[in-house]
Short mmCIF file of C-alpha atoms in Angstrom, two decimals:
data_model
loop_
_atom_site.label_atom_id
_atom_site.label_comp_id
_atom_site.label_asym_id
_atom_site.label_seq_id
_atom_site.Cartn_x
_atom_site.Cartn_y
_atom_site.Cartn_z
CA UNK A 1 0.00 0.00 0.00
CA UNK A 2 1.15 3.53 -0.61
CA UNK A 3 2.73 5.30 2.28
CA UNK A 4 2.73 8.92 1.21
CA UNK A 5 -0.02 11.35 0.63
CA UNK A 6 0.49 14.62 -1.10
CA UNK A 7 -1.35 17.86 -1.28
CA UNK A 8 -2.50 19.57 -3.17
CA UNK A 9 -3.47 16.93 -5.70
CA UNK A 10 -3.35 19.58 -8.40
CA UNK A 11 -1.87 23.07 -8.50
CA UNK A 12 -2.17 25.72 -11.16
CA UNK A 13 0.00 28.84 -10.98
CA UNK A 14 1.34 31.61 -13.18
CA UNK A 15 4.88 31.56 -14.48
CA UNK A 16 7.19 33.30 -12.02
CA UNK A 17 5.21 32.31 -8.95
CA UNK A 18 6.42 29.84 -6.38
CA UNK A 19 4.90 26.37 -6.10
CA UNK A 20 4.74 24.47 -2.84
CA UNK A 21 3.83 20.83 -2.60
CA UNK A 22 3.50 18.84 0.59
CA UNK A 23 3.96 15.20 1.37
CA UNK A 24 3.09 13.17 4.45
CA UNK A 25 4.12 9.65 5.26
CA UNK A 26 3.29 7.08 7.89
CA UNK A 27 6.29 5.05 8.98
CA UNK A 28 9.87 5.80 9.97
CA UNK A 29 12.17 6.47 7.05
CA UNK A 30 15.85 6.56 6.15
CA UNK A 31 15.38 9.20 3.51
CA UNK A 32 12.78 10.92 1.38
CA UNK A 33 13.11 11.71 -2.28
CA UNK A 34 11.25 13.89 -4.73
CA UNK A 35 10.72 12.92 -8.33
CA UNK A 36 9.27 14.63 -11.35
CA UNK A 37 7.32 12.96 -14.13
CA UNK A 38 6.27 14.55 -17.38
CA UNK A 39 3.04 13.21 -18.79
CA UNK A 40 3.40 9.59 -19.87
CA UNK A 41 7.14 9.57 -19.33
CA UNK A 42 9.63 8.11 -16.89
CA UNK A 43 10.71 9.59 -13.59
CA UNK A 44 13.41 12.15 -13.02
CA UNK A 45 15.08 12.18 -9.63
CA UNK A 46 15.12 15.69 -8.18
CA UNK A 47 16.50 15.56 -4.69
CA UNK A 48 17.12 13.24 -1.74
CA UNK A 49 16.93 14.37 1.86
CA UNK A 50 18.04 12.12 4.68
CA UNK A 51 16.13 11.63 7.89
CA UNK A 52 18.74 13.61 9.85
CA UNK A 53 18.49 16.60 7.51
CA UNK A 54 15.92 19.35 7.80
CA UNK A 55 16.39 21.33 4.63
CA UNK A 56 18.11 20.91 1.31
CA UNK A 57 18.50 23.09 -1.77
CA UNK A 58 19.16 22.34 -5.40
CA UNK A 59 18.89 25.21 -7.84
CA UNK A 60 15.32 26.50 -7.70
CA UNK A 61 14.25 23.60 -5.50
CA UNK A 62 14.02 23.69 -1.74
CA UNK A 63 13.01 20.63 0.23
CA UNK A 64 12.21 20.48 3.91
CA UNK A 65 11.73 17.46 6.11
CA UNK A 66 10.01 17.32 9.49
CA UNK A 67 10.35 13.81 10.85
CA UNK A 68 8.34 14.67 13.96
CA UNK A 69 5.36 15.47 11.76
CA UNK A 70 6.30 12.88 9.15
CA UNK A 71 6.02 15.46 6.42
CA UNK A 72 8.06 17.08 3.69
CA UNK A 73 7.60 19.99 1.35
CA UNK A 74 8.97 20.81 -2.08
CA UNK A 75 9.22 24.44 -3.07
CA UNK A 76 9.89 25.44 -6.65
CA UNK A 77 10.79 29.11 -6.88
CA UNK A 78 10.26 31.33 -9.91
CA UNK A 79 8.35 28.62 -11.71
CA UNK A 80 8.52 28.20 -15.47
CA UNK A 81 6.10 26.68 -17.93
CA UNK A 82 8.61 23.85 -18.36
CA UNK A 83 8.07 22.92 -14.71
CA UNK A 84 4.62 21.64 -15.63
CA UNK A 85 4.66 17.99 -14.56
CA UNK A 86 3.61 15.64 -11.79
CA UNK A 87 5.74 15.63 -8.67
CA UNK A 88 5.99 12.65 -6.36
CA UNK A 89 7.58 12.17 -2.99
CA UNK A 90 8.94 8.74 -2.24
CA UNK A 91 10.14 7.21 0.97
CA UNK A 92 12.18 4.15 1.72
CA UNK A 93 10.34 2.39 4.51
CA UNK A 94 12.52 1.11 7.31
CA UNK A 95 10.35 -1.97 7.53
CA UNK A 96 10.21 -4.59 4.82
CA UNK A 97 13.71 -4.12 3.51
CA UNK A 98 14.93 -1.69 0.92
CA UNK A 99 12.00 -0.50 -1.15
CA UNK A 100 10.59 2.83 -2.15
CA UNK A 101 6.96 3.81 -1.71
CA UNK A 102 5.51 6.68 -3.68
CA UNK A 103 3.03 9.30 -2.64
CA UNK A 104 -0.06 10.09 -4.66
CA UNK A 105 1.62 13.00 -6.43
CA UNK A 106 0.83 16.61 -7.18
CA UNK A 107 0.04 17.67 -10.71
CA UNK A 108 1.55 21.10 -11.28
CA UNK A 109 0.49 23.30 -14.16
CA UNK A 110 2.44 26.47 -14.77
CA UNK A 111 0.73 28.92 -17.08
CA UNK A 112 2.90 31.03 -19.33
CA UNK B 1 24.55 9.38 -14.68
CA UNK B 2 23.33 5.83 -14.49
CA UNK B 3 21.04 4.77 -17.30
CA UNK B 4 18.23 2.25 -17.22
CA UNK B 5 16.49 1.17 -20.37
CA UNK B 6 13.24 -0.64 -20.96
CA UNK B 7 12.11 -2.57 -23.96
CA UNK B 8 9.70 -2.32 -25.55
CA UNK B 9 8.60 1.26 -24.92
CA UNK B 10 5.05 0.37 -25.86
CA UNK B 11 3.19 -2.77 -26.79
CA UNK B 12 -0.31 -3.61 -27.95
CA UNK B 13 -1.46 -7.18 -27.64
CA UNK B 14 -4.58 -9.29 -27.77
CA UNK B 15 -6.25 -10.52 -24.62
CA UNK B 16 -4.84 -13.85 -23.52
CA UNK B 17 -1.33 -13.38 -24.84
CA UNK B 18 1.79 -12.99 -22.73
CA UNK B 19 4.02 -9.96 -22.87
CA UNK B 20 7.64 -9.72 -21.74
CA UNK B 21 9.17 -6.43 -20.70
CA UNK B 22 12.91 -6.05 -20.25
CA UNK B 23 14.69 -3.72 -17.88
CA UNK B 24 18.42 -3.18 -18.28
CA UNK B 25 20.96 -1.19 -16.33
CA UNK B 26 23.33 -0.02 -19.04
CA UNK B 27 26.38 1.24 -17.21
CA UNK B 28 26.19 -0.16 -13.71
CA UNK B 29 25.44 -3.36 -11.87
CA UNK B 30 22.06 -3.50 -10.20
CA UNK B 31 21.72 -6.02 -7.43
CA UNK B 32 18.14 -4.94 -6.92
CA UNK B 33 15.51 -3.96 -9.46
CA UNK B 34 11.98 -2.86 -8.80
CA UNK B 35 8.85 -3.09 -10.91
CA UNK B 36 6.09 -0.53 -10.65
CA UNK B 37 2.73 -0.13 -12.30
CA UNK B 38 1.09 3.21 -12.91
CA UNK B 39 -2.49 3.73 -14.01
CA UNK B 40 -3.48 7.02 -15.67
CA UNK B 41 -3.29 10.02 -13.36
CA UNK B 42 -2.25 7.84 -10.45
CA UNK B 43 0.97 7.24 -8.62
CA UNK B 44 3.44 4.43 -9.02
CA UNK B 45 2.50 1.25 -7.21
CA UNK B 46 5.32 -1.08 -6.31
CA UNK B 47 4.62 -4.53 -7.68
CA UNK B 48 7.72 -6.47 -6.73
CA UNK B 49 11.35 -6.27 -5.73
CA UNK B 50 13.76 -8.34 -7.75
CA UNK B 51 17.14 -9.42 -6.45
CA UNK B 52 19.69 -10.94 -8.78
CA UNK B 53 19.78 -14.70 -8.51
CA UNK B 54 16.85 -15.06 -6.14
CA UNK B 55 13.09 -15.10 -6.26
CA UNK B 56 11.27 -11.80 -6.46
CA UNK B 57 9.38 -10.43 -3.50
CA UNK B 58 5.86 -9.43 -4.45
CA UNK B 59 3.74 -6.77 -2.81
CA UNK B 60 0.44 -7.70 -1.30
CA UNK B 61 -2.24 -8.12 -3.91
CA UNK B 62 0.13 -8.74 -6.80
CA UNK B 63 -0.24 -12.19 -8.33
CA UNK B 64 3.17 -13.75 -8.77
CA UNK B 65 1.87 -16.32 -11.23
CA UNK B 66 0.50 -13.57 -13.42
CA UNK B 67 3.48 -11.23 -13.24
CA UNK B 68 6.56 -13.39 -13.64
CA UNK B 69 9.82 -11.71 -12.74
CA UNK B 70 13.26 -12.99 -13.63
CA UNK B 71 16.50 -11.29 -12.58
CA UNK B 72 19.10 -13.56 -14.09
CA UNK B 73 21.98 -11.10 -14.23
CA UNK B 74 23.15 -7.90 -12.58
CA UNK B 75 22.04 -5.88 -15.58
CA UNK B 76 18.78 -7.46 -16.65
CA UNK B 77 15.39 -8.09 -15.11
CA UNK B 78 12.31 -9.15 -17.03
CA UNK B 79 8.63 -8.87 -16.22
CA UNK B 80 6.26 -11.18 -18.07
CA UNK B 81 2.57 -10.41 -17.95
CA UNK B 82 0.99 -13.80 -18.55
CA UNK B 83 -2.42 -14.18 -20.19
CA UNK B 84 -2.84 -10.44 -20.31
CA UNK B 85 -6.31 -8.94 -20.03
CA UNK B 86 -7.56 -5.40 -20.68
CA UNK B 87 -7.37 -4.57 -16.97
CA UNK B 88 -3.59 -5.19 -17.17
CA UNK B 89 -3.28 -2.23 -19.51
CA UNK B 90 -1.01 0.19 -17.70
CA UNK B 91 2.34 1.94 -17.67
CA UNK B 92 5.02 -0.38 -16.27
CA UNK B 93 8.18 1.21 -14.92
CA UNK B 94 11.29 -0.49 -13.63
CA UNK B 95 14.05 0.94 -11.53
CA UNK B 96 17.48 -0.27 -10.58
CA UNK B 97 19.43 0.37 -7.43
CA UNK B 98 23.13 0.89 -7.97
CA UNK B 99 24.95 -1.22 -5.44
CA UNK B 100 28.08 0.86 -5.94
CA UNK B 101 26.72 4.18 -4.74
CA UNK B 102 26.46 5.28 -1.12
CA UNK B 103 23.04 6.81 -1.51
CA UNK B 104 19.94 4.79 -1.96
CA UNK B 105 19.06 6.33 -5.29
CA UNK B 106 17.09 4.36 -7.76
CA UNK B 107 17.42 4.98 -11.45
CA UNK B 108 14.21 4.64 -13.35
CA UNK B 109 13.59 3.33 -16.80
CA UNK B 110 11.48 5.28 -19.28
CA UNK B 111 8.54 2.95 -18.84
CA UNK B 112 6.61 0.55 -21.04
CA UNK B 113 3.05 1.30 -22.00
CA UNK B 114 0.96 -1.85 -22.35
CA UNK B 115 -2.40 -1.87 -24.05
CA UNK B 116 -4.35 -5.11 -24.03
CA UNK B 117 -7.22 -5.27 -26.47
#
């Protein structure tokens, strides 16, 4: 069963605005990762944040992790039309061995 | 970066036939490969974890006799959808974990779109 839930399910913003997506999970984790998927395509790995980290940056991306609340957020600053995609968080559950469970995803639409 | 390929990229078949999908890690050895299924506008659902040289571990609700997984080498895993039916139509994605890297990053294939008529 899926571990993560994300909100919002869909987000529509204007180019140049910031986009924030949230992810919650249920069990203890080693790390949390964010992925991007263009429609009907494979996944692109964006960023990994470990359970002992609270914030991480990569270009226009900023990820936070709050293990006490079992939640994470992905912020995309100065969004571009090319950022239009689905974004998924994924966690590696500490139980059941090494496997990655994906959240439901947020569909982001950036209007030019 | 590490590259994972899938073949075929899309397949259309008649109901009742079997379809084999290949997942290859092109420039690294993958001790573990994962198979996911994704229905339209939904997330990826883990189907099974495949370890080289051993039997795959299937997630609850996934029929192992219907979705046969073989991981015969460190660079190749195959998923065979046996006696496919229209409800098996989906986007199948594999990923490979690079045993040589310190981080637990999976590299995903481009996916295989299966349409069963």
